[in-house]
Structure formats: C-alpha cells, structure tokens
Amino acid sequence: MINFQSMKTGVALATIGLIVLLSSTSTLDREAKNDYESLFQRALVTFAMARTLNGVISTLQGTELALQPAGVGVTLTPGEMLDPVNDLVERFSWIMLSATVSLGVQNILLDVSDWWAVRALIGLVSLMLVIALLRRHFKSPMASTLLTRVFLLLVLIRFAAPLAILANEQLYQLFLIERYEESVEVISATGSELSRVGLEEAERTVSPDSEGGDGILDRMGQAMGAFSESMDLQARVEGARRLAAQAIEHLIHLSVLFVLQTGVLPVTFLWI
C-alpha cells in the first residue's frame, strides 16, 4: 500500500534541496542582470530621445517661418501646430523618469536577492526545515509551520526579483519588441525632420539674398526662385506636421509599454 505521507515528505525534501541548489548558484542572477541592463538602456535611450524632441519643438515654437511666394507674405508658426505634441512629450518625459526610478528600485532588489547573507539564511533554515520534516515523520511533536513560513519568505526575497525581471524580458521579446522599435523609429524621424526644418529656416534667414539685376528677366527669375524655395519649405513643414501627428500615437504606445514593463508587470509577477 502506498504511503502518501512518505511521498509528500520526499517531494518536500526534494523541493527544498532544489531550491537550496538554485540559491547557491548565480545563473539566474547573471541572466536577470543582463535583462535588467537591456531594459535600463532602453529606458535611458527613450528618455534621452524624448528630451531631444522636446528641445527641438521648444526651439521651433519660438520660430516664425516667413514665406513669400510671388511676393505675397505668408507666416507659418510651427510651434502652434506642435503644441499638442510638445505637451505629450513633456508628460512622457515624466513617465520615463518614473520608469527609471522603478528600475533603480528593481536593481536594489536584485542586489539584495544576491546577497550572501540571504543565501546563508536559506541554507540554514532549509537544514532546520529538513530536520523538522523528518522528525515530524517520526511522530516528533516539533511544529514546522513557523520554519516553513520563514523559508518561503526567504525564497521570495531570493528569487522574486530575478524571476520577475526574466519573465518581464521574455514577455518583451515575444510581444513588445516590434512595437518598441517601430515607435522609436517614428519618433526619431520626427525629431530629425523638425531639426532639419529649423536649420534650413535659420540658414535661409541668415544668408543674404544674392544681388540680382534690374531687368525684367532677372526679377522674374528671383520671384520664381523665391516661390520654389517657399513652397519647398512649406511642404517640409506640412510633412513635419504629419510626422508629429504620428509621433503622438507612438508616444502613447511607448508610455503604455514602459508603464507595463516597469510598473504593472513587476508588481504582478511579485504578487504571483
């Protein structure tokens, strides 16, 4: 007849031995550190990108692009149409700052979980728990409830942070990496295009107009050149506006991604 009590005790002893073995090695810790560094670098790059975009938009908000097609003066103020993007970028910067703070806390938890004292306590408590289980098996009155709770608490401290970071990174690789790369590409393109518009207008404003002749053909040539230049700049502004509209969507995507990776998922994994 099968002795279920002995089977339960054997499974418990094997589980304790496996936990002690995993606790004494640094494999999980190394993998978790690598995944943490990857996530932290993504957060830093994204935060720097957001601050750069904010600076470009802030510069353009104080710029007026004067266009004079065919002698008719038109003034474009890109700052006005970029106001919604700039407001969202500022809020996104705060989200990224919170994300980096959360990552800093996770890094401290990783250091605590890999502390030699935690390893030693797990070894000591596990030894006491094994003795308690064996003595209980032989009808010893020694209770093991308190030891079990202390052991589980130490296991939580030892493995919760590394396993949460490993699971977080696996979820990113499976479902989030394409969204992240696409969003970063769009926002980087937006910043580059806006910078190009600002630089071209600055060069056009600073560079003196070339001296032309007084003839009718010369004046017509100057007018056509000014018209072509103005239309080209206006087209660039419209293109930047469309990119800015796309940037709003992708800033929201990145906000959701980092709130998920640095807030929701770590808490969920720790709770589990």
CSV table of C-alpha atoms in Angstrom, one decimal:
chain,number,residue,atom,x,y,z
A,1,MET,CA,0.0,0.0,0.0
A,2,ILE,CA,1.3,3.4,-1.0
A,3,ASN,CA,2.4,5.6,2.0
A,4,PHE,CA,1.2,9.1,0.9
A,5,GLN,CA,2.8,10.7,3.9
A,6,SER,CA,6.2,9.4,3.0
A,7,MET,CA,5.7,10.6,-0.6
A,8,LYS,CA,4.7,14.1,0.5
A,9,THR,CA,7.8,14.2,2.7
A,10,GLY,CA,10.0,13.0,-0.1
A,11,VAL,CA,8.7,15.6,-2.5
A,12,ALA,CA,9.1,18.3,0.1
A,13,LEU,CA,12.7,17.3,0.8
A,14,ALA,CA,13.5,17.2,-3.0
A,15,THR,CA,11.9,20.6,-3.5
A,16,ILE,CA,13.9,22.1,-0.6
A,17,GLY,CA,17.1,20.6,-2.0
A,18,LEU,CA,16.5,22.0,-5.5
A,19,ILE,CA,15.8,25.5,-4.0
A,20,VAL,CA,19.0,25.4,-2.0
A,21,LEU,CA,20.9,24.3,-5.1
A,22,LEU,CA,19.5,27.1,-7.2
A,23,SER,CA,20.1,29.6,-4.4
A,24,SER,CA,23.8,28.7,-4.2
A,25,THR,CA,24.4,29.4,-7.9
A,26,SER,CA,24.4,32.7,-9.7
A,27,THR,CA,23.0,31.6,-13.0
A,28,LEU,CA,19.6,33.3,-12.5
A,29,ASP,CA,21.2,36.4,-11.1
A,30,ARG,CA,23.5,36.8,-14.1
A,31,GLU,CA,20.7,36.4,-16.6
A,32,ALA,CA,18.5,38.8,-14.6
A,33,LYS,CA,21.3,41.4,-14.5
A,34,ASN,CA,21.7,41.2,-18.3
A,35,ASP,CA,17.9,41.5,-18.9
A,36,TYR,CA,17.8,44.4,-16.4
A,37,GLU,CA,20.7,46.2,-18.2
A,38,SER,CA,18.8,45.8,-21.5
A,39,LEU,CA,15.6,47.3,-20.1
A,40,PHE,CA,17.5,50.1,-18.4
A,41,GLN,CA,19.4,51.0,-21.6
A,42,ARG,CA,16.1,51.1,-23.5
A,43,ALA,CA,14.6,53.4,-20.9
A,44,LEU,CA,17.6,55.7,-21.0
A,45,VAL,CA,17.7,55.9,-24.8
A,46,THR,CA,13.9,56.6,-24.9
A,47,PHE,CA,14.1,59.2,-22.2
A,48,ALA,CA,17.0,61.0,-24.0
A,49,MET,CA,15.1,60.8,-27.3
A,50,ALA,CA,12.0,62.4,-25.6
A,51,ARG,CA,14.1,65.2,-24.1
A,52,THR,CA,15.7,65.8,-27.5
A,53,LEU,CA,12.4,66.0,-29.2
A,54,ASN,CA,11.1,68.4,-26.5
A,55,GLY,CA,14.1,70.7,-27.1
A,56,VAL,CA,13.6,70.7,-30.9
A,57,ILE,CA,9.9,71.5,-30.6
A,58,SER,CA,10.6,74.2,-28.0
A,59,THR,CA,13.1,75.8,-30.3
A,60,LEU,CA,10.6,75.7,-33.2
A,61,GLN,CA,7.8,77.2,-31.1
A,62,GLY,CA,9.7,80.5,-31.0
A,63,THR,CA,10.3,80.5,-34.7
A,64,GLU,CA,8.2,82.1,-37.4
A,65,LEU,CA,8.8,80.8,-41.0
A,66,ALA,CA,8.3,83.7,-43.4
A,67,LEU,CA,7.2,82.6,-46.8
A,68,GLN,CA,6.8,85.0,-49.7
A,69,PRO,CA,5.6,83.1,-52.8
A,70,ALA,CA,5.1,85.5,-55.7
A,71,GLY,CA,5.6,88.5,-53.4
A,72,VAL,CA,2.7,87.6,-51.1
A,73,GLY,CA,3.8,87.3,-47.5
A,74,VAL,CA,2.7,84.2,-45.5
A,75,THR,CA,3.9,83.4,-42.0
A,76,LEU,CA,3.8,79.9,-40.6
A,77,THR,CA,4.2,79.3,-36.9
A,78,PRO,CA,5.1,75.6,-36.5
A,79,GLY,CA,5.0,75.9,-32.7
A,80,GLU,CA,1.3,76.3,-32.7
A,81,MET,CA,0.6,73.0,-34.5
A,82,LEU,CA,3.3,71.3,-32.5
A,83,ASP,CA,1.8,72.3,-29.1
A,84,PRO,CA,-0.1,69.1,-28.6
A,85,VAL,CA,3.0,67.0,-29.3
A,86,ASN,CA,5.1,69.1,-27.0
A,87,ASP,CA,2.6,68.7,-24.2
A,88,LEU,CA,2.6,65.0,-24.6
A,89,VAL,CA,6.4,64.8,-24.8
A,90,GLU,CA,6.7,66.6,-21.5
A,91,ARG,CA,4.2,64.2,-19.9
A,92,PHE,CA,6.1,61.3,-21.5
A,93,SER,CA,9.3,62.6,-20.0
A,94,TRP,CA,7.8,62.3,-16.5
A,95,ILE,CA,6.6,58.8,-17.3
A,96,MET,CA,10.2,57.8,-18.4
A,97,LEU,CA,11.6,59.4,-15.2
A,98,SER,CA,9.3,57.3,-13.1
A,99,ALA,CA,10.3,54.3,-15.1
A,100,THR,CA,14.0,54.8,-14.4
A,101,VAL,CA,13.2,55.3,-10.7
A,102,SER,CA,11.3,52.0,-10.8
A,103,LEU,CA,14.2,50.3,-12.5
A,104,GLY,CA,16.6,51.7,-9.8
A,105,VAL,CA,14.4,50.0,-7.1
A,106,GLN,CA,14.5,46.7,-9.1
A,107,ASN,CA,18.3,46.9,-9.3
A,108,ILE,CA,18.5,47.3,-5.5
A,109,LEU,CA,16.2,44.3,-5.1
A,110,LEU,CA,18.5,42.3,-7.4
A,111,ASP,CA,21.4,43.2,-5.2
A,112,VAL,CA,19.5,42.2,-2.0
A,113,SER,CA,18.4,38.9,-3.6
A,114,ASP,CA,22.1,38.0,-4.5
A,115,TRP,CA,23.4,39.0,-1.0
A,116,TRP,CA,25.5,36.3,0.6
A,117,ALA,CA,23.5,36.6,3.9
A,118,VAL,CA,20.3,35.7,2.1
A,119,ARG,CA,22.0,32.6,0.6
A,120,ALA,CA,23.3,31.6,4.1
A,121,LEU,CA,19.9,32.0,5.7
A,122,ILE,CA,18.2,29.9,3.1
A,123,GLY,CA,20.8,27.2,3.7
A,124,LEU,CA,20.4,27.3,7.5
A,125,VAL,CA,16.6,27.5,7.5
A,126,SER,CA,16.3,24.7,4.9
A,127,LEU,CA,18.5,22.5,7.1
A,128,MET,CA,16.3,23.2,10.1
A,129,LEU,CA,13.2,22.5,8.0
A,130,VAL,CA,14.5,19.2,6.7
A,131,ILE,CA,15.2,18.1,10.3
A,132,ALA,CA,11.7,19.3,11.3
A,133,LEU,CA,10.1,17.3,8.4
A,134,LEU,CA,12.0,14.1,9.3
A,135,ARG,CA,11.2,14.4,13.0
A,136,ARG,CA,7.5,15.1,12.2
A,137,HIS,CA,7.6,12.0,10.0
A,138,PHE,CA,8.7,10.0,13.1
A,139,LYS,CA,5.9,11.5,15.2
A,140,SER,CA,8.0,14.2,16.8
A,141,PRO,CA,6.0,17.0,18.4
A,142,MET,CA,8.1,19.7,16.8
A,143,ALA,CA,6.0,22.0,14.7
A,144,SER,CA,7.4,23.1,11.3
A,145,THR,CA,4.8,25.8,10.5
A,146,LEU,CA,6.9,28.7,11.5
A,147,LEU,CA,10.0,27.4,9.8
A,148,THR,CA,8.0,26.8,6.6
A,149,ARG,CA,6.8,30.4,6.6
A,150,VAL,CA,10.3,31.8,7.2
A,151,PHE,CA,11.7,29.6,4.5
A,152,LEU,CA,9.0,30.7,2.0
A,153,LEU,CA,9.7,34.4,2.9
A,154,LEU,CA,13.5,33.8,2.3
A,155,VAL,CA,12.7,32.1,-1.1
A,156,LEU,CA,10.6,35.1,-2.0
A,157,ILE,CA,13.4,37.5,-1.2
A,158,ARG,CA,15.9,35.3,-3.1
A,159,PHE,CA,14.1,34.6,-6.3
A,160,ALA,CA,11.2,37.1,-6.7
A,161,ALA,CA,13.2,39.9,-8.3
A,162,PRO,CA,15.3,37.8,-10.7
A,163,LEU,CA,12.4,35.8,-11.9
A,164,ALA,CA,10.2,38.9,-12.3
A,165,ILE,CA,12.8,40.5,-14.5
A,166,LEU,CA,13.4,37.4,-16.5
A,167,ALA,CA,9.7,36.9,-17.2
A,168,ASN,CA,9.4,40.6,-18.0
A,169,GLU,CA,12.1,40.4,-20.6
A,170,GLN,CA,10.7,37.3,-22.2
A,171,LEU,CA,7.3,39.0,-22.5
A,172,TYR,CA,9.0,42.0,-24.1
A,173,GLN,CA,10.8,39.7,-26.6
A,174,LEU,CA,7.6,37.9,-27.5
A,175,PHE,CA,5.1,40.7,-27.8
A,176,LEU,CA,6.5,44.2,-27.3
A,177,ILE,CA,9.8,44.5,-29.2
A,178,GLU,CA,8.3,45.2,-32.6
A,179,ARG,CA,6.1,48.0,-31.2
A,180,TYR,CA,9.0,49.5,-29.3
A,181,GLU,CA,11.3,49.6,-32.4
A,182,GLU,CA,8.6,51.0,-34.6
A,183,SER,CA,7.7,53.7,-32.2
A,184,VAL,CA,11.3,54.7,-31.6
A,185,GLU,CA,11.9,54.9,-35.4
A,186,VAL,CA,8.9,57.2,-35.9
A,187,ILE,CA,9.8,59.5,-33.1
A,188,SER,CA,13.4,59.7,-34.1
A,189,ALA,CA,12.4,60.5,-37.7
A,190,THR,CA,10.1,63.2,-36.3
A,191,GLY,CA,12.9,64.8,-34.3
A,192,SER,CA,15.2,64.7,-37.3
A,193,GLU,CA,12.7,66.2,-39.7
A,194,LEU,CA,11.8,69.0,-37.3
A,195,SER,CA,15.5,69.8,-36.7
A,196,ARG,CA,16.0,69.9,-40.5
A,197,VAL,CA,13.2,72.4,-40.9
A,198,GLY,CA,14.6,74.6,-38.2
A,199,LEU,CA,18.1,74.6,-39.5
A,200,GLU,CA,17.0,75.3,-43.1
A,201,GLU,CA,15.0,78.3,-42.0
A,202,ALA,CA,17.9,79.6,-39.9
A,203,GLU,CA,20.3,79.3,-42.8
A,204,ARG,CA,17.7,81.0,-45.1
A,205,THR,CA,17.3,83.8,-42.7
A,206,VAL,CA,21.0,84.4,-42.0
A,207,SER,CA,22.2,84.0,-45.6
A,208,PRO,CA,21.9,87.3,-47.5
A,209,ASP,CA,19.9,87.4,-50.7
A,210,SER,CA,22.0,87.3,-53.9
A,211,GLU,CA,22.2,90.5,-55.8
A,212,GLY,CA,20.2,90.3,-59.0
A,213,GLY,CA,19.9,92.6,-62.0
A,214,ASP,CA,17.2,95.2,-62.5
A,215,GLY,CA,15.9,93.6,-65.7
A,216,ILE,CA,12.5,92.0,-66.1
A,217,LEU,CA,14.0,88.5,-66.6
A,218,ASP,CA,16.2,88.9,-63.5
A,219,ARG,CA,13.2,89.9,-61.4
A,220,MET,CA,11.1,87.1,-62.8
A,221,GLY,CA,13.9,84.6,-62.0
A,222,GLN,CA,14.2,85.9,-58.4
A,223,ALA,CA,10.4,85.6,-58.0
A,224,MET,CA,10.4,82.1,-59.3
A,225,GLY,CA,13.3,81.1,-57.1
A,226,ALA,CA,11.6,82.6,-54.0
A,227,PHE,CA,8.4,80.9,-54.9
A,228,SER,CA,10.1,77.5,-55.3
A,229,GLU,CA,12.0,77.9,-52.1
A,230,SER,CA,9.0,78.9,-50.1
A,231,MET,CA,6.8,76.1,-51.4
A,232,ASP,CA,9.6,73.6,-50.6
A,233,LEU,CA,9.8,74.9,-47.1
A,234,GLN,CA,6.0,74.8,-46.7
A,235,ALA,CA,6.0,71.2,-47.9
A,236,ARG,CA,8.6,70.3,-45.3
A,237,VAL,CA,6.5,72.0,-42.6
A,238,GLU,CA,3.4,70.0,-43.7
A,239,GLY,CA,5.5,66.8,-43.7
A,240,ALA,CA,6.8,67.6,-40.2
A,241,ARG,CA,3.2,68.2,-39.1
A,242,ARG,CA,2.1,64.8,-40.3
A,243,LEU,CA,5.1,63.1,-38.6
A,244,ALA,CA,4.2,65.0,-35.4
A,245,ALA,CA,0.7,63.6,-35.6
A,246,GLN,CA,2.1,60.1,-35.9
A,247,ALA,CA,4.5,60.8,-33.0
A,248,ILE,CA,1.5,61.4,-30.7
A,249,GLU,CA,0.3,57.8,-31.4
A,250,HIS,CA,3.7,56.3,-30.9
A,251,LEU,CA,4.4,58.3,-27.7
A,252,ILE,CA,1.3,56.8,-26.3
A,253,HIS,CA,2.5,53.3,-27.3
A,254,LEU,CA,5.8,53.8,-25.6
A,255,SER,CA,4.1,55.2,-22.5
A,256,VAL,CA,1.9,52.1,-22.2
A,257,LEU,CA,5.0,49.9,-22.9
A,258,PHE,CA,7.1,51.3,-20.1
A,259,VAL,CA,4.3,51.6,-17.6
A,260,LEU,CA,3.7,47.9,-18.3
A,261,GLN,CA,7.3,46.9,-18.0
A,262,THR,CA,8.3,49.0,-15.1
A,263,GLY,CA,5.1,49.1,-13.1
A,264,VAL,CA,2.3,46.6,-13.8
A,265,LEU,CA,4.3,43.5,-14.7
A,266,PRO,CA,6.9,43.6,-11.9
A,267,VAL,CA,4.1,44.1,-9.3
A,268,THR,CA,2.0,41.3,-11.0
A,269,PHE,CA,5.0,38.9,-11.0
A,270,LEU,CA,5.8,39.6,-7.4
A,271,TRP,CA,2.2,39.1,-6.4
A,272,ILE,CA,2.1,35.7,-8.2
